[in-house]
Short mmCIF file of C-alpha atoms in Angstrom, two decimals:
data_model
loop_
_atom_site.label_atom_id
_atom_site.label_comp_id
_atom_site.label_asym_id
_atom_site.label_seq_id
_atom_site.Cartn_x
_atom_site.Cartn_y
_atom_site.Cartn_z
CA MET A 234 -49.77 34.37 12.79
CA SER A 235 -48.67 36.70 10.02
CA ALA A 236 -52.30 36.92 8.89
CA TYR A 237 -53.26 38.29 12.30
CA LEU A 238 -50.37 40.77 12.20
CA ALA A 239 -51.67 41.93 8.81
CA LYS A 240 -55.11 42.38 10.40
CA ILE A 241 -53.57 44.56 13.12
CA ASP A 242 -51.61 46.52 10.54
CA ASP A 243 -54.78 47.12 8.50
CA PHE A 244 -56.57 48.32 11.63
CA VAL A 245 -53.75 50.74 12.51
CA ASN A 246 -53.95 52.16 8.98
CA THR A 247 -57.60 53.07 9.60
CA LEU A 248 -56.89 55.10 12.74
CA GLU A 249 -57.71 58.78 12.56
CA LYS A 250 -54.83 61.27 12.32
CA ASP A 251 -55.55 62.71 15.78
CA ALA A 252 -55.24 59.25 17.33
CA LEU A 253 -51.97 58.52 15.52
CA SER A 254 -50.57 61.89 16.58
CA ALA A 255 -51.52 61.21 20.19
CA LEU A 256 -49.84 57.79 20.00
CA ALA A 257 -46.67 59.38 18.60
CA GLU A 258 -46.62 61.77 21.57
CA ILE A 259 -46.38 58.91 24.08
CA SER A 260 -43.94 56.85 22.01
CA GLN A 261 -40.29 57.28 21.21
CA GLN A 262 -37.76 55.53 19.01
CA LYS A 263 -34.93 54.04 21.02
CA VAL A 264 -31.84 51.98 20.25
CA PHE A 265 -30.61 49.37 22.73
CA LYS A 266 -27.04 48.14 22.38
CA LYS A 267 -26.15 44.46 22.52
CA GLY A 268 -26.41 43.32 26.15
CA GLU A 269 -28.47 46.31 27.25
CA PHE A 270 -31.64 45.63 29.22
CA LEU A 271 -35.05 46.82 28.09
CA LEU A 272 -36.37 45.57 31.44
CA ARG A 273 -34.75 44.10 34.55
CA GLN A 274 -36.21 41.67 37.02
CA GLY A 275 -37.85 43.61 39.86
CA GLU A 276 -38.62 46.67 37.73
CA ILE A 277 -42.18 47.48 36.71
CA CYS A 278 -42.80 47.17 32.99
CA THR A 279 -43.99 50.73 32.34
CA SER A 280 -43.56 50.57 28.57
CA SER A 281 -44.11 48.25 25.64
CA PHE A 282 -41.30 47.74 23.12
CA LEU A 283 -42.30 47.20 19.49
CA ILE A 284 -39.18 45.70 17.93
CA GLY A 285 -38.32 47.33 14.61
CA ALA A 286 -34.97 45.62 14.07
CA GLY A 287 -32.70 43.32 16.02
CA VAL A 288 -33.29 40.47 18.43
CA ALA A 289 -34.10 40.51 22.15
CA ARG A 290 -34.87 37.78 24.63
CA LYS A 291 -36.95 37.41 27.74
CA TYR A 292 -35.52 35.25 30.47
CA TYR A 293 -35.72 34.55 34.19
CA LEU A 294 -33.31 33.08 36.69
CA HIS A 295 -34.02 29.66 38.20
CA ASP A 296 -31.50 27.98 40.51
CA GLY A 297 -28.81 30.30 39.15
CA LYS A 298 -29.54 29.42 35.52
CA GLU A 299 -30.93 31.73 32.85
CA ILE A 300 -34.10 30.27 31.30
CA THR A 301 -35.01 31.94 28.00
CA THR A 302 -38.78 31.96 27.48
CA GLU A 303 -39.19 34.28 24.51
CA LEU A 304 -37.17 35.55 21.58
CA TYR A 305 -38.31 38.81 20.04
CA PHE A 306 -37.73 39.62 16.39
CA ALA A 307 -38.87 42.47 14.12
CA GLU A 308 -42.58 43.27 14.55
CA ASP A 309 -42.76 41.53 17.95
CA LEU A 310 -44.01 43.35 21.02
CA ALA A 311 -41.64 42.82 23.94
CA ILE A 312 -43.20 43.13 27.38
CA SER A 313 -43.37 41.34 30.68
CA PHE A 314 -47.09 40.70 30.29
CA GLU A 315 -47.94 40.25 33.98
CA SER A 316 -45.84 43.22 35.06
CA TYR A 317 -47.26 45.41 32.27
CA VAL A 318 -50.90 44.57 32.98
CA MET A 319 -50.71 44.47 36.78
CA GLN A 320 -48.03 47.19 37.11
CA GLN A 321 -46.07 45.07 39.55
CA PRO A 322 -42.38 44.07 39.59
CA ALA A 323 -41.33 41.83 36.71
CA ARG A 324 -40.12 38.30 37.32
CA GLU A 325 -38.01 38.33 34.18
CA PHE A 326 -35.46 40.31 32.22
CA ILE A 327 -35.70 41.53 28.62
CA GLN A 328 -32.28 41.97 27.02
CA ALA A 329 -31.00 43.00 23.59
CA LEU A 330 -29.03 40.20 21.92
CA ASP A 331 -27.74 42.56 19.25
CA THR A 332 -28.54 46.18 18.44
CA VAL A 333 -32.30 46.54 18.88
CA GLN A 334 -34.34 49.40 17.46
CA ALA A 335 -37.70 49.70 19.17
CA THR A 336 -40.69 51.96 19.47
CA VAL A 337 -41.16 52.44 23.21
CA THR A 338 -44.72 53.31 24.23
CA ASN A 339 -45.57 54.49 27.73
CA HIS A 340 -48.11 52.30 29.56
CA SER A 341 -49.94 55.03 31.50
CA GLY A 342 -50.04 57.21 28.39
CA PHE A 343 -51.58 54.33 26.46
CA LEU A 344 -54.22 53.87 29.18
CA ASP A 345 -55.16 57.55 28.76
CA LEU A 346 -55.32 57.12 24.98
CA LYS A 347 -57.76 54.23 25.36
CA LYS A 348 -60.09 56.59 27.24
CA ARG A 349 -59.78 59.37 24.66
CA PHE A 350 -59.88 57.16 21.55
CA PRO A 351 -61.99 53.98 21.73
CA SER A 352 -60.07 52.62 18.74
CA PHE A 353 -57.05 52.13 21.00
CA ALA A 354 -59.07 49.84 23.27
CA THR A 355 -59.72 47.75 20.15
CA LEU A 356 -56.04 47.84 19.24
CA ASP A 357 -55.10 46.80 22.78
CA LEU A 358 -57.49 43.85 22.55
CA MET A 359 -56.07 42.86 19.17
CA MET A 360 -52.51 42.94 20.54
CA THR A 361 -53.56 40.85 23.54
CA GLU A 362 -55.26 38.36 21.22
CA TYR A 363 -52.09 38.20 19.11
CA TYR A 364 -50.00 37.45 22.20
CA ALA A 365 -52.46 34.73 23.26
CA LEU A 366 -52.30 33.19 19.77
CA TRP A 367 -48.50 33.28 19.84
CA LEU A 368 -48.42 31.70 23.29
CA GLU A 369 -50.87 28.98 22.28
CA GLU A 370 -48.80 28.20 19.18
CA ARG A 371 -45.60 28.02 21.26
CA LEU A 372 -47.22 25.64 23.76
CA PHE A 373 -48.56 23.50 20.92
CA GLU A 374 -45.07 23.30 19.39
CA PHE A 375 -43.53 22.36 22.76
CA HIS A 376 -45.98 19.52 23.23
CA THR A 377 -46.17 18.17 19.69
CA LEU A 378 -42.73 18.71 18.14
CA ASN A 379 -39.52 17.03 19.18
CA ALA A 380 -36.36 19.06 19.81
CA THR A 381 -35.07 18.69 16.25
CA GLU A 382 -38.40 19.79 14.79
CA ARG A 383 -38.53 22.82 17.12
CA TYR A 384 -35.00 23.82 16.09
CA LEU A 385 -35.78 23.41 12.38
CA LEU A 386 -38.93 25.49 12.79
CA LEU A 387 -36.93 28.26 14.49
CA LEU A 388 -34.43 28.15 11.62
CA GLU A 389 -37.22 28.26 9.05
CA LYS A 390 -38.87 31.28 10.63
CA HIS A 391 -35.77 33.27 11.58
CA SER A 392 -32.74 31.91 9.70
CA HIS A 393 -31.61 35.43 8.81
CA VAL A 394 -30.98 36.37 12.46
CA ILE A 395 -30.50 33.07 14.26
CA ARG A 396 -26.71 33.36 13.83
CA TYR A 397 -26.72 36.35 16.22
CA ILE A 398 -28.20 34.38 19.07
CA PRO A 399 -25.82 32.51 21.38
CA LEU A 400 -26.41 28.75 21.30
CA THR A 401 -26.99 28.69 25.07
CA HIS A 402 -30.00 31.00 24.60
CA ILE A 403 -31.34 28.95 21.67
CA ALA A 404 -31.05 25.72 23.66
CA SER A 405 -32.82 27.28 26.64
CA TYR A 406 -35.58 28.68 24.42
CA LEU A 407 -36.09 25.23 22.87
CA GLY A 408 -36.15 23.60 26.31
CA ILE A 409 -33.11 21.41 25.64
CA SER A 410 -29.51 21.17 26.83
CA LEU A 411 -26.65 22.77 24.94
CA GLU A 412 -25.26 19.27 24.28
CA THR A 413 -28.55 18.16 22.69
CA LEU A 414 -28.59 21.26 20.49
CA SER A 415 -25.01 20.54 19.41
CA ARG A 416 -25.97 16.98 18.42
CA ILE A 417 -28.99 18.26 16.47
CA ARG A 418 -26.87 20.84 14.64
CA ALA A 419 -24.23 18.19 13.82
CA ARG A 420 -26.89 15.80 12.44
CA ILE A 421 -28.46 18.53 10.31
CA SER A 422 -25.22 19.81 8.82
CA GLY A 423 -23.60 16.38 8.49
#
């Protein structure tokens, strides 16, 4: 996955100055405090959030329970994909789990940029491909790794920030109960 991110980064570095200036005009740096929502269920996702620092999560409510589907770390793009693409109300929430610094880019402004600068249509496609690759990898992990392996993989990839994430969110993200996560953690540390 990091190889594809490097490919995107290389592409961005080839963009002409006019295109980068236009992108800066429709983007802003924003800080979200712990617990603050980047997006609420029922709102339309009118912006993308490129996480610069911090951790956020995407979740939805099911039978009164919060189900965490995604965790966003530095260099991740946080969006409600269906809401963003279809410009319809989101089914999920995106919430900062600690202080999150993000570049917030306006959706309609980005659509205009794609018309003015064809390179942004390519960038949009690359970002969509990256999301599809991430999703495919996550599904593969869910179907081929057991709960302990999924937890160890999460630790391996994000050990520097995992301590900021409440265990209930980690368990939900891994698709296991809090009790199962506690047993896994006890086995690993013991």
